[in-house]
XYZ file of C-alpha atoms in Angstrom:
348
model
C 160.229 152.858 47.069
C 161.566 149.470 48.119
C 162.237 147.272 45.073
C 160.315 144.034 44.733
C 162.722 141.143 44.533
C 161.992 137.589 43.435
C 162.953 136.275 46.859
C 160.418 138.454 48.623
C 157.869 137.570 45.990
C 158.368 133.825 46.573
C 158.384 134.072 50.371
C 155.218 136.174 50.352
C 153.396 133.653 48.214
C 154.605 130.802 50.403
C 153.110 132.594 53.392
C 149.836 132.877 51.523
C 149.891 129.114 50.910
C 150.395 128.415 54.602
C 147.546 130.717 55.545
C 145.256 129.028 53.046
C 146.225 125.591 54.311
C 145.711 126.552 57.935
C 142.300 128.119 57.397
C 140.735 125.841 54.824
C 142.401 122.499 55.525
C 141.663 121.322 52.005
C 144.255 119.802 49.670
C 142.469 121.030 46.603
C 142.595 124.686 47.638
C 146.263 124.380 48.574
C 147.163 122.889 45.173
C 145.257 125.604 43.334
C 147.004 128.294 45.349
C 150.395 126.703 44.669
C 149.767 126.691 40.942
C 148.844 130.333 40.981
C 151.900 131.333 42.982
C 154.652 130.424 40.491
C 158.026 132.256 40.381
C 158.411 135.054 37.771
C 160.288 134.605 34.455
C 164.138 134.394 34.789
C 164.559 137.125 32.199
C 163.134 139.618 34.683
C 165.395 138.669 37.590
C 167.942 141.390 38.377
C 166.466 143.897 35.960
C 164.743 146.056 38.473
C 166.153 149.618 38.136
C 166.268 152.367 40.654
C 167.455 155.932 39.850
C 170.601 157.101 41.663
C 171.628 160.510 42.722
C 173.214 161.305 39.322
C 169.996 160.666 37.455
C 171.173 157.310 36.091
C 169.886 153.893 36.942
C 171.872 151.046 38.442
C 171.193 147.340 38.487
C 171.232 145.565 41.835
C 171.557 141.777 42.062
C 169.316 140.282 44.779
C 170.647 137.700 47.160
C 169.938 134.053 46.305
C 166.545 132.810 47.454
C 166.390 130.940 50.695
C 165.305 127.306 50.625
C 161.974 126.501 52.319
C 162.006 124.507 55.484
C 161.303 120.909 54.464
C 160.179 119.916 57.985
C 157.497 122.563 58.060
C 156.322 121.587 54.572
C 156.017 117.930 55.650
C 153.994 118.928 58.723
C 151.663 120.996 56.547
C 151.202 118.111 54.106
C 150.399 115.734 56.983
C 147.875 118.216 58.307
C 146.264 118.450 54.876
C 146.163 114.669 54.584
C 144.071 114.328 57.742
C 141.962 117.463 57.257
C 138.989 115.654 55.727
C 138.951 112.744 58.172
C 139.470 114.479 61.487
C 135.820 115.442 62.113
C 134.331 113.663 65.094
C 137.671 112.172 66.234
C 138.484 114.669 68.942
C 141.476 115.868 66.851
C 140.044 118.706 64.735
C 143.502 120.011 63.821
C 144.655 116.662 62.476
C 147.684 116.565 64.750
C 147.630 112.801 65.113
C 146.256 112.406 68.626
C 145.400 109.135 70.300
C 141.776 109.209 69.016
C 141.015 107.733 65.590
C 138.201 108.356 63.148
C 135.322 105.846 63.516
C 133.320 104.635 60.515
C 130.398 103.352 62.684
C 127.291 105.492 63.303
C 125.229 105.867 66.519
C 122.823 103.034 65.484
C 124.168 99.536 64.932
C 122.613 96.209 63.960
C 123.064 94.672 67.421
C 121.282 97.667 68.950
C 118.387 97.299 66.509
C 118.184 93.605 67.349
C 117.928 94.351 71.068
C 115.147 96.876 70.424
C 113.216 94.329 68.328
C 113.540 91.649 71.028
C 112.337 94.077 73.710
C 109.336 95.148 71.596
C 108.334 91.555 70.877
C 108.577 90.692 74.573
C 106.375 93.650 75.518
C 103.690 92.688 72.972
C 103.673 89.068 74.121
C 103.364 90.106 77.762
C 100.473 92.442 76.924
C 98.551 89.669 75.117
C 99.092 87.172 77.913
C 98.056 89.657 80.596
C 94.975 90.700 78.605
C 93.811 87.101 78.205
C 94.374 86.434 81.881
C 92.285 89.428 82.928
C 89.517 88.538 80.492
C 89.365 85.016 81.898
C 89.157 86.362 85.438
C 86.466 88.864 84.481
C 84.493 86.229 82.584
C 84.581 83.947 85.624
C 83.117 86.715 87.764
C 80.477 87.551 85.159
C 79.336 83.983 84.670
C 79.250 83.223 88.356
C 77.116 86.300 89.051
C 73.445 85.422 89.540
C 72.328 88.891 88.488
C 74.271 88.768 85.204
C 76.418 91.521 83.736
C 75.948 94.679 81.650
C 78.454 97.224 80.304
C 76.019 99.975 81.336
C 73.237 98.790 83.671
C 71.392 102.095 83.289
C 70.894 101.524 79.548
C 71.204 97.784 78.965
C 69.727 95.026 81.100
C 72.059 92.550 82.766
C 72.658 89.424 80.721
C 73.480 85.976 81.974
C 76.101 83.783 80.323
C 76.006 80.116 79.400
C 78.855 77.764 78.587
C 78.752 76.260 75.087
C 81.136 74.076 73.113
C 82.602 77.291 71.696
C 83.110 78.851 75.136
C 81.116 81.287 77.296
C 78.449 83.301 75.458
C 75.584 85.574 76.573
C 72.310 83.742 76.988
C 70.607 84.058 73.636
C 67.361 85.993 73.446
C 65.226 87.743 70.859
C 67.153 91.002 71.211
C 70.321 89.467 69.736
C 73.878 90.365 70.591
C 73.117 93.998 71.417
C 71.212 92.983 74.537
C 67.877 94.131 75.815
C 67.277 97.676 77.119
C 67.234 98.279 80.860
C 63.473 98.889 81.108
C 61.145 97.872 83.894
C 61.634 96.720 87.448
C 59.725 96.067 90.664
C 56.494 97.992 91.145
C 53.274 97.827 93.186
C 49.786 99.228 92.439
C 46.126 98.331 93.122
C 43.507 96.804 90.836
C 39.823 97.735 90.432
C 38.931 95.733 93.543
C 41.490 97.555 95.665
C 43.818 94.563 95.875
C 47.569 95.043 95.931
C 49.189 93.975 92.658
C 52.934 93.794 91.987
C 55.144 92.714 89.134
C 55.409 89.319 90.838
C 51.674 88.822 90.445
C 52.079 88.088 86.722
C 55.046 85.720 86.859
C 54.498 82.737 84.605
C 52.525 84.792 82.095
C 53.438 87.090 79.229
C 52.055 90.614 79.547
C 51.214 93.547 77.273
C 51.561 96.712 79.381
C 50.224 100.124 78.330
C 50.316 103.508 80.126
C 47.428 105.915 79.572
C 44.561 107.786 81.260
C 40.798 107.448 81.154
C 40.063 110.935 79.790
C 42.340 110.567 76.784
C 40.195 111.563 73.773
C 41.643 109.387 70.998
C 45.135 107.872 71.231
C 44.672 105.765 74.360
C 41.367 104.246 73.184
C 42.923 103.500 69.798
C 45.909 101.676 71.320
C 43.730 99.728 73.729
C 41.431 98.637 70.918
C 44.516 97.485 69.009
C 45.597 95.345 71.958
C 42.077 93.888 72.101
C 42.319 92.901 68.413
C 45.706 91.282 69.123
C 44.101 89.189 71.850
C 41.283 88.122 69.527
C 43.689 87.128 66.736
C 45.815 85.142 69.156
C 42.715 83.369 70.461
C 41.735 82.311 66.968
C 45.141 81.490 65.471
C 47.237 80.601 68.538
C 44.918 79.531 71.353
C 47.719 78.020 73.414
C 49.612 81.300 73.368
C 46.448 83.275 74.082
C 45.994 81.486 77.379
C 49.426 82.601 78.503
C 49.248 86.351 77.799
C 47.712 89.154 79.877
C 47.011 92.795 78.799
C 47.484 95.472 81.515
C 46.473 99.145 81.611
C 48.175 101.516 84.081
C 46.696 104.965 84.680
C 49.163 107.863 84.699
C 46.465 110.261 85.974
C 45.667 108.904 89.464
C 44.265 112.273 90.568
C 41.200 111.813 88.311
C 41.261 108.069 87.506
C 39.623 106.734 90.615
C 38.631 103.108 90.917
C 35.038 104.006 89.983
C 36.197 105.988 86.924
C 38.378 103.088 85.770
C 35.527 100.599 86.208
C 33.330 102.684 83.919
C 36.227 103.096 81.473
C 36.945 99.352 81.390
C 33.475 98.557 80.053
C 34.452 99.872 76.603
C 37.441 97.596 76.065
C 38.503 93.974 75.896
C 37.348 91.969 78.925
C 40.786 90.403 79.473
C 42.292 93.777 80.512
C 43.579 94.359 84.045
C 43.299 98.030 85.096
C 45.733 99.365 87.695
C 46.219 102.633 89.524
C 47.784 103.870 92.748
C 49.141 106.858 94.611
C 50.844 109.518 92.478
C 54.229 108.541 93.919
C 53.718 104.896 92.991
C 52.645 105.726 89.455
C 55.550 108.120 88.926
C 58.065 105.582 90.243
C 56.759 102.902 87.878
C 56.656 105.276 84.904
C 60.261 106.270 85.570
C 61.404 102.645 85.507
C 59.743 102.185 82.145
C 61.032 105.553 80.908
C 57.564 106.773 80.155
C 57.340 110.434 79.227
C 54.326 112.186 80.760
C 53.555 115.846 81.139
C 50.415 117.703 82.200
C 49.186 119.959 79.416
C 47.588 123.405 79.816
C 44.687 123.323 82.221
C 41.391 124.946 81.186
C 39.217 127.242 83.313
C 36.965 124.381 84.396
C 39.960 122.376 85.649
C 40.106 119.934 82.764
C 43.467 119.022 81.217
C 45.196 116.470 79.025
C 48.334 114.454 79.685
C 51.053 114.057 77.080
C 52.737 110.678 77.399
C 54.663 107.999 75.547
C 52.699 105.695 73.257
C 54.363 102.325 73.699
C 53.142 98.798 74.434
C 55.643 96.865 76.552
C 55.797 93.111 76.090
C 57.179 91.030 79.001
C 58.084 87.374 79.104
C 56.976 84.892 81.770
C 59.856 85.951 84.055
C 58.866 89.616 83.955
C 61.800 90.711 81.755
C 61.160 93.006 78.841
C 60.805 91.012 75.612
C 59.830 93.693 73.070
C 58.228 97.102 72.579
C 55.483 97.974 70.103
C 54.961 101.527 68.876
C 51.860 103.335 67.664
C 52.698 102.812 63.983
C 52.419 99.015 64.218
C 49.219 97.325 63.076
C 47.509 94.554 65.084
C 48.845 91.932 62.644
C 52.384 93.266 63.129
C 52.053 93.030 66.900
C 50.682 89.487 66.656
C 53.608 88.427 64.475
C 56.114 89.844 66.971
C 54.333 88.343 69.985
C 54.267 84.888 68.406
C 57.918 85.203 67.443
C 58.913 86.148 70.984
C 56.764 83.538 72.704
C 57.998 80.704 70.460
C 61.648 81.746 70.386
C 64.018 78.834 71.076
C 67.717 79.560 71.766
C 70.227 77.607 69.707
C 72.412 77.078 72.783
């Protein structure tokens, strides 16, 4: 076997140090390895024995250890010095290239300032552009004779007036929500066969009810209620009574002839105006007022009932819808609402 000499022992450990330095690049690991790789005790140098051919042992003196290359050691130390600071510099081996380690990150204060200025400019431009478009739209709305509505199918068009606070919708009894898009032009005939349209009642308030002459209970009850409303108004508000007109529209023109309506009118308030017309005319008017009507099951003798909405529509003197009164309201409740609507005075 080849004897282990101190020189070989030292050189082998020095090679291990270089390998550790090259792979790890950490000063701490290199120092720890150097401490572990110390030379053996001097008392053991030269005392390695090897048996000779005569069965005796002889002592061999190893050659003096070679000195390590100081240049290589300096290069290794320089590499270790830059091992921790070479990341991101383009010189991963720490060989001292032209690139240097930078302490600044990808985001800087000047860059953040530019972003803030750009964001503030965008917000200011958005506000200015929004105000400009609103002013243009408001000018178109106000100048429109027919008014404006966000959804004409559901809400009636509203006109705008200029106040000391700016442009506002024309105030009415419905408030800021606006009035529903109910009603419209229509044409029917009265009991004398004369043509009557929505224009015929301009200048007067109206109470409009849809029903049919053969209704057993609900229609008579609602018409009697309207008659009581007219009587209360005549006693308590005679000036308002002169300016309101109740109207009954038949939704069963197939059976409600002019003669049948004349007989039917005898049982109710004399101020009523009874109207009818062709089925197409009645259906068109009912659709504009969103009146539900459906023919119920027909009996063997041809008799039938008609299911329909139970609503009293109140119109102002211009023909626009002013309010709606349901079946649950008492005559006194209707009178209170009618007086409130007819005496309503806008604040601007």
